[in-house]
């Protein structure tokens, strides 16, 4: 069965430091991959998506993610975090029926 | 972002009462979805619609029904609310290509 694993429930990063959020998926074919962000008490915003082509994708707010087929990973990165990046981040896979399979989320905490 | 609204945004109800949540989109999207979000889980699909009067069950459909009489509106009904249905409910929609789902702001439901 398809699944998405975000191994870190919480991550704490100092403001200005770099960030990497991990995501591994289990899916037979080439997946469509997404990262969504949910700020406290807010809805869900699409950060970036990968369908095909260049495996390094750029998103909004300075985020990027890299698709690595050999590792079944789609990790999210940002070179320097801001306090406003504190939120919960979800890695998502779209299956062959266009249904979204969600990871459990990683809560990002920013230290001043 | 797609114009998706949800009503009500917050609701408190008692066990055994019927509850209807409304999702409205102004993008003329063909596909609409209802999800629930609970701590420790990503979003889980309740029901979805692939056109007017065309709906299907998702992963956690027990206790829920849906209706779609117009392209722009997708209703989620809890026929007899239970405490286990306390959750945050998100609606989403996407166009014919089904590439990216856009989410509403969510409805926080508390069943006492």
PDB file of N, CA, C and O in Angstrom, chain A residues 44-94:
ATOM      1  N   UNK A  44      -4.442  25.179   4.616  1.00  0.00           N
ATOM      2  CA  UNK A  44      -3.298  24.514   3.990  1.00  0.00           C
ATOM      3  C   UNK A  44      -2.899  25.243   2.717  1.00  0.00           C
ATOM      4  O   UNK A  44      -3.732  25.507   1.854  1.00  0.00           O
ATOM      5  N   UNK A  45      -1.618  25.525   2.619  1.00  0.00           N
ATOM      6  CA  UNK A  45      -1.093  26.237   1.468  1.00  0.00           C
ATOM      7  C   UNK A  45      -0.075  25.367   0.752  1.00  0.00           C
ATOM      8  O   UNK A  45       0.804  24.768   1.386  1.00  0.00           O
ATOM      9  N   UNK A  46      -0.166  25.294  -0.558  1.00  0.00           N
ATOM     10  CA  UNK A  46       0.782  24.528  -1.347  1.00  0.00           C
ATOM     11  C   UNK A  46       2.118  25.264  -1.406  1.00  0.00           C
ATOM     12  O   UNK A  46       2.174  26.423  -1.807  1.00  0.00           O
ATOM     13  N   UNK A  47       3.191  24.577  -0.991  1.00  0.00           N
ATOM     14  CA  UNK A  47       4.535  25.157  -1.071  1.00  0.00           C
ATOM     15  C   UNK A  47       5.180  24.874  -2.417  1.00  0.00           C
ATOM     16  O   UNK A  47       5.778  25.761  -3.033  1.00  0.00           O
ATOM     17  N   UNK A  48       5.098  23.619  -2.848  1.00  0.00           N
ATOM     18  CA  UNK A  48       5.706  23.223  -4.115  1.00  0.00           C
ATOM     19  C   UNK A  48       5.200  21.848  -4.496  1.00  0.00           C
ATOM     20  O   UNK A  48       4.582  21.154  -3.685  1.00  0.00           O
ATOM     21  N   UNK A  49       5.490  21.489  -5.759  1.00  0.00           N
ATOM     22  CA  UNK A  49       5.050  20.187  -6.256  1.00  0.00           C
ATOM     23  C   UNK A  49       6.052  19.660  -7.274  1.00  0.00           C
ATOM     24  O   UNK A  49       6.745  20.437  -7.936  1.00  0.00           O
ATOM     25  N   UNK A  50       6.105  18.353  -7.384  1.00  0.00           N
ATOM     26  CA  UNK A  50       6.935  17.704  -8.381  1.00  0.00           C
ATOM     27  C   UNK A  50       6.075  16.724  -9.166  1.00  0.00           C
ATOM     28  O   UNK A  50       5.443  15.827  -8.585  1.00  0.00           O
ATOM     29  N   UNK A  51       6.084  16.890 -10.505  1.00  0.00           N
ATOM     30  CA  UNK A  51       5.386  15.949 -11.364  1.00  0.00           C
ATOM     31  C   UNK A  51       6.381  15.183 -12.236  1.00  0.00           C
ATOM     32  O   UNK A  51       6.256  13.978 -12.421  1.00  0.00           O
ATOM     33  N   UNK A  52       7.333  15.893 -12.796  1.00  0.00           N
ATOM     34  CA  UNK A  52       8.321  15.263 -13.666  1.00  0.00           C
ATOM     35  C   UNK A  52       9.408  16.289 -13.946  1.00  0.00           C
ATOM     36  O   UNK A  52       9.307  17.451 -13.521  1.00  0.00           O
ATOM     37  N   UNK A  53      10.460  15.842 -14.654  1.00  0.00           N
ATOM     38  CA  UNK A  53      11.489  16.791 -15.071  1.00  0.00           C
ATOM     39  C   UNK A  53      12.544  17.005 -14.022  1.00  0.00           C
ATOM     40  O   UNK A  53      12.935  16.074 -13.307  1.00  0.00           O
ATOM     41  N   UNK A  54      13.003  18.235 -13.908  1.00  0.00           N
ATOM     42  CA  UNK A  54      14.073  18.584 -12.981  1.00  0.00           C
ATOM     43  C   UNK A  54      13.721  18.118 -11.578  1.00  0.00           C
ATOM     44  O   UNK A  54      12.648  18.444 -11.053  1.00  0.00           O
ATOM     45  N   UNK A  55      14.626  17.376 -10.968  1.00  0.00           N
ATOM     46  CA  UNK A  55      14.318  16.789  -9.663  1.00  0.00           C
ATOM     47  C   UNK A  55      14.443  17.788  -8.519  1.00  0.00           C
ATOM     48  O   UNK A  55      14.064  17.473  -7.394  1.00  0.00           O
ATOM     49  N   UNK A  56      14.981  18.947  -8.772  1.00  0.00           N
ATOM     50  CA  UNK A  56      15.047  20.000  -7.756  1.00  0.00           C
ATOM     51  C   UNK A  56      13.976  21.025  -8.106  1.00  0.00           C
ATOM     52  O   UNK A  56      14.050  21.666  -9.159  1.00  0.00           O
ATOM     53  N   UNK A  57      13.005  21.157  -7.236  1.00  0.00           N
ATOM     54  CA  UNK A  57      11.893  22.067  -7.521  1.00  0.00           C
ATOM     55  C   UNK A  57      11.904  23.230  -6.539  1.00  0.00           C
ATOM     56  O   UNK A  57      12.187  23.055  -5.357  1.00  0.00           O
ATOM     57  N   UNK A  58      11.589  24.382  -7.073  1.00  0.00           N
ATOM     58  CA  UNK A  58      11.535  25.582  -6.251  1.00  0.00           C
ATOM     59  C   UNK A  58      10.086  25.880  -5.901  1.00  0.00           C
ATOM     60  O   UNK A  58       9.166  25.670  -6.693  1.00  0.00           O
ATOM     61  N   UNK A  59       9.886  26.381  -4.694  1.00  0.00           N
ATOM     62  CA  UNK A  59       8.542  26.717  -4.265  1.00  0.00           C
ATOM     63  C   UNK A  59       8.451  28.145  -3.778  1.00  0.00           C
ATOM     64  O   UNK A  59       9.348  28.945  -3.983  1.00  0.00           O
ATOM     65  N   UNK A  60       7.364  28.406  -3.091  1.00  0.00           N
ATOM     66  CA  UNK A  60       7.172  29.742  -2.550  1.00  0.00           C
ATOM     67  C   UNK A  60       7.925  29.897  -1.241  1.00  0.00           C
ATOM     68  O   UNK A  60       8.372  28.899  -0.642  1.00  0.00           O
ATOM     69  N   UNK A  61       8.091  31.118  -0.799  1.00  0.00           N
ATOM     70  CA  UNK A  61       8.696  31.451   0.497  1.00  0.00           C
ATOM     71  C   UNK A  61      10.137  30.970   0.608  1.00  0.00           C
ATOM     72  O   UNK A  61      10.635  30.763   1.714  1.00  0.00           O
ATOM     73  N   UNK A  62      10.831  30.766  -0.503  1.00  0.00           N
ATOM     74  CA  UNK A  62      12.235  30.365  -0.464  1.00  0.00           C
ATOM     75  C   UNK A  62      12.481  28.892  -0.225  1.00  0.00           C
ATOM     76  O   UNK A  62      13.623  28.483   0.008  1.00  0.00           O
ATOM     77  N   UNK A  63      11.470  28.062  -0.276  1.00  0.00           N
ATOM     78  CA  UNK A  63      11.622  26.627  -0.078  1.00  0.00           C
ATOM     79  C   UNK A  63      11.964  25.919  -1.392  1.00  0.00           C
ATOM     80  O   UNK A  63      11.581  26.370  -2.470  1.00  0.00           O
ATOM     81  N   UNK A  64      12.656  24.804  -1.261  1.00  0.00           N
ATOM     82  CA  UNK A  64      12.929  23.929  -2.379  1.00  0.00           C
ATOM     83  C   UNK A  64      12.860  22.484  -1.889  1.00  0.00           C
ATOM     84  O   UNK A  64      12.939  22.219  -0.682  1.00  0.00           O
ATOM     85  N   UNK A  65      12.668  21.571  -2.821  1.00  0.00           N
ATOM     86  CA  UNK A  65      12.649  20.153  -2.478  1.00  0.00           C
ATOM     87  C   UNK A  65      13.331  19.378  -3.586  1.00  0.00           C
ATOM     88  O   UNK A  65      13.310  19.778  -4.755  1.00  0.00           O
ATOM     89  N   UNK A  66      13.915  18.272  -3.212  1.00  0.00           N
ATOM     90  CA  UNK A  66      14.620  17.435  -4.177  1.00  0.00           C
ATOM     91  C   UNK A  66      14.037  16.041  -4.195  1.00  0.00           C
ATOM     92  O   UNK A  66      13.934  15.380  -3.144  1.00  0.00           O
ATOM     93  N   UNK A  67      13.668  15.588  -5.365  1.00  0.00           N
ATOM     94  CA  UNK A  67      13.148  14.240  -5.573  1.00  0.00           C
ATOM     95  C   UNK A  67      14.332  13.310  -5.841  1.00  0.00           C
ATOM     96  O   UNK A  67      15.103  13.533  -6.776  1.00  0.00           O
ATOM     97  N   UNK A  68      14.445  12.278  -5.017  1.00  0.00           N
ATOM     98  CA  UNK A  68      15.489  11.270  -5.212  1.00  0.00           C
ATOM     99  C   UNK A  68      14.811   9.916  -5.338  1.00  0.00           C
ATOM    100  O   UNK A  68      14.412   9.304  -4.338  1.00  0.00           O
ATOM    101  N   UNK A  69      14.724   9.452  -6.562  1.00  0.00           N
ATOM    102  CA  UNK A  69      14.018   8.195  -6.821  1.00  0.00           C
ATOM    103  C   UNK A  69      14.698   7.029  -6.119  1.00  0.00           C
ATOM    104  O   UNK A  69      14.033   6.174  -5.545  1.00  0.00           O
ATOM    105  N   UNK A  70      16.022   7.001  -6.130  1.00  0.00           N
ATOM    106  CA  UNK A  70      16.752   5.863  -5.549  1.00  0.00           C
ATOM    107  C   UNK A  70      16.525   5.744  -4.047  1.00  0.00           C
ATOM    108  O   UNK A  70      16.633   4.656  -3.479  1.00  0.00           O
ATOM    109  N   UNK A  71      16.212   6.856  -3.403  1.00  0.00           N
ATOM    110  CA  UNK A  71      15.982   6.857  -1.959  1.00  0.00           C
ATOM    111  C   UNK A  71      14.510   6.988  -1.609  1.00  0.00           C
ATOM    112  O   UNK A  71      14.162   7.045  -0.428  1.00  0.00           O
ATOM    113  N   UNK A  72      13.652   7.060  -2.618  1.00  0.00           N
ATOM    114  CA  UNK A  72      12.211   7.278  -2.390  1.00  0.00           C
ATOM    115  C   UNK A  72      11.998   8.445  -1.427  1.00  0.00           C
ATOM    116  O   UNK A  72      11.243   8.340  -0.451  1.00  0.00           O
ATOM    117  N   UNK A  73      12.698   9.538  -1.707  1.00  0.00           N
ATOM    118  CA  UNK A  73      12.613  10.680  -0.794  1.00  0.00           C
ATOM    119  C   UNK A  73      12.253  11.958  -1.537  1.00  0.00           C
ATOM    120  O   UNK A  73      12.478  12.085  -2.749  1.00  0.00           O
ATOM    121  N   UNK A  74      11.711  12.871  -0.787  1.00  0.00           N
ATOM    122  CA  UNK A  74      11.347  14.189  -1.326  1.00  0.00           C
ATOM    123  C   UNK A  74      11.494  15.176  -0.172  1.00  0.00           C
ATOM    124  O   UNK A  74      10.533  15.637   0.421  1.00  0.00           O
ATOM    125  N   UNK A  75      12.733  15.487   0.167  1.00  0.00           N
ATOM    126  CA  UNK A  75      13.027  16.319   1.327  1.00  0.00           C
ATOM    127  C   UNK A  75      12.874  17.808   1.008  1.00  0.00           C
ATOM    128  O   UNK A  75      13.242  18.273  -0.077  1.00  0.00           O
ATOM    129  N   UNK A  76      12.375  18.517   1.983  1.00  0.00           N
ATOM    130  CA  UNK A  76      12.135  19.959   1.851  1.00  0.00           C
ATOM    131  C   UNK A  76      13.279  20.712   2.512  1.00  0.00           C
ATOM    132  O   UNK A  76      13.692  20.358   3.614  1.00  0.00           O
ATOM    133  N   UNK A  77      13.748  21.776   1.862  1.00  0.00           N
ATOM    134  CA  UNK A  77      14.884  22.523   2.403  1.00  0.00           C
ATOM    135  C   UNK A  77      14.631  24.022   2.316  1.00  0.00           C
ATOM    136  O   UNK A  77      13.869  24.506   1.457  1.00  0.00           O
ATOM    137  N   UNK A  78      15.317  24.723   3.217  1.00  0.00           N
ATOM    138  CA  UNK A  78      15.346  26.178   3.147  1.00  0.00           C
ATOM    139  C   UNK A  78      16.681  26.625   3.722  1.00  0.00           C
ATOM    140  O   UNK A  78      17.074  26.154   4.797  1.00  0.00           O
ATOM    141  N   UNK A  79      17.397  27.505   3.056  1.00  0.00           N
ATOM    142  CA  UNK A  79      18.746  27.861   3.518  1.00  0.00           C
ATOM    143  C   UNK A  79      18.773  28.661   4.816  1.00  0.00           C
ATOM    144  O   UNK A  79      19.708  28.542   5.587  1.00  0.00           O
ATOM    145  N   UNK A  80      17.737  29.460   5.074  1.00  0.00           N
ATOM    146  CA  UNK A  80      17.738  30.304   6.261  1.00  0.00           C
ATOM    147  C   UNK A  80      16.292  30.531   6.694  1.00  0.00           C
ATOM    148  O   UNK A  80      15.523  31.177   5.982  1.00  0.00           O
ATOM    149  N   UNK A  81      15.937  29.996   7.852  1.00  0.00           N
ATOM    150  CA  UNK A  81      14.536  30.083   8.278  1.00  0.00           C
ATOM    151  C   UNK A  81      14.270  31.396   8.992  1.00  0.00           C
ATOM    152  O   UNK A  81      15.140  31.996   9.624  1.00  0.00           O
ATOM    153  N   UNK A  82      13.010  31.795   8.905  1.00  0.00           N
ATOM    154  CA  UNK A  82      12.518  33.014   9.544  1.00  0.00           C
ATOM    155  C   UNK A  82      11.482  32.591  10.574  1.00  0.00           C
ATOM    156  O   UNK A  82      10.858  31.537  10.443  1.00  0.00           O
ATOM    157  N   UNK A  83      11.258  33.448  11.576  1.00  0.00           N
ATOM    158  CA  UNK A  83      10.292  33.091  12.617  1.00  0.00           C
ATOM    159  C   UNK A  83       8.925  32.781  12.018  1.00  0.00           C
ATOM    160  O   UNK A  83       8.175  31.944  12.528  1.00  0.00           O
ATOM    161  N   UNK A  84       8.605  33.421  10.896  1.00  0.00           N
ATOM    162  CA  UNK A  84       7.292  33.211  10.276  1.00  0.00           C
ATOM    163  C   UNK A  84       7.164  31.826   9.626  1.00  0.00           C
ATOM    164  O   UNK A  84       6.074  31.458   9.175  1.00  0.00           O
ATOM    165  N   UNK A  85       8.257  31.084   9.558  1.00  0.00           N
ATOM    166  CA  UNK A  85       8.197  29.729   8.994  1.00  0.00           C
ATOM    167  C   UNK A  85       7.679  28.709   9.997  1.00  0.00           C
ATOM    168  O   UNK A  85       7.437  27.542   9.624  1.00  0.00           O
ATOM    169  N   UNK A  86       7.516  29.106  11.238  1.00  0.00           N
ATOM    170  CA  UNK A  86       6.980  28.186  12.244  1.00  0.00           C
ATOM    171  C   UNK A  86       5.591  27.737  11.818  1.00  0.00           C
ATOM    172  O   UNK A  86       4.685  28.562  11.631  1.00  0.00           O
ATOM    173  N   UNK A  87       5.434  26.428  11.633  1.00  0.00           N
ATOM    174  CA  UNK A  87       4.192  25.882  11.074  1.00  0.00           C
ATOM    175  C   UNK A  87       4.306  24.365  11.078  1.00  0.00           C
ATOM    176  O   UNK A  87       5.320  23.806  11.492  1.00  0.00           O
ATOM    177  N   UNK A  88       3.283  23.725  10.561  1.00  0.00           N
ATOM    178  CA  UNK A  88       3.346  22.283  10.354  1.00  0.00           C
ATOM    179  C   UNK A  88       3.437  22.029   8.855  1.00  0.00           C
ATOM    180  O   UNK A  88       2.714  22.659   8.064  1.00  0.00           O
ATOM    181  N   UNK A  89       4.312  21.106   8.487  1.00  0.00           N
ATOM    182  CA  UNK A  89       4.600  20.834   7.082  1.00  0.00           C
ATOM    183  C   UNK A  89       4.205  19.400   6.750  1.00  0.00           C
ATOM    184  O   UNK A  89       4.555  18.462   7.479  1.00  0.00           O
ATOM    185  N   UNK A  90       3.499  19.265   5.645  1.00  0.00           N
ATOM    186  CA  UNK A  90       2.993  17.956   5.239  1.00  0.00           C
ATOM    187  C   UNK A  90       3.563  17.577   3.877  1.00  0.00           C
ATOM    188  O   UNK A  90       3.480  18.361   2.917  1.00  0.00           O
ATOM    189  N   UNK A  91       4.078  16.366   3.813  1.00  0.00           N
ATOM    190  CA  UNK A  91       4.503  15.770   2.561  1.00  0.00           C
ATOM    191  C   UNK A  91       3.354  14.914   2.041  1.00  0.00           C
ATOM    192  O   UNK A  91       2.718  14.184   2.829  1.00  0.00           O
ATOM    193  N   UNK A  92       3.086  14.992   0.764  1.00  0.00           N
ATOM    194  CA  UNK A  92       1.892  14.351   0.197  1.00  0.00           C
ATOM    195  C   UNK A  92       2.251  13.676  -1.123  1.00  0.00           C
ATOM    196  O   UNK A  92       2.990  14.238  -1.938  1.00  0.00           O
ATOM    197  N   UNK A  93       1.713  12.492  -1.323  1.00  0.00           N
ATOM    198  CA  UNK A  93       1.847  11.762  -2.580  1.00  0.00           C
ATOM    199  C   UNK A  93       0.482  11.638  -3.228  1.00  0.00           C
ATOM    200  O   UNK A  93      -0.508  11.389  -2.530  1.00  0.00           O
ATOM    201  N   UNK A  94       0.433  11.804  -4.530  1.00  0.00           N
ATOM    202  CA  UNK A  94      -0.820  11.570  -5.251  1.00  0.00           C
ATOM    203  C   UNK A  94      -0.746  10.191  -5.889  1.00  0.00           C
ATOM    204  O   UNK A  94       0.229   9.880  -6.593  1.00  0.00           O
TER     205      UNK A  94
END
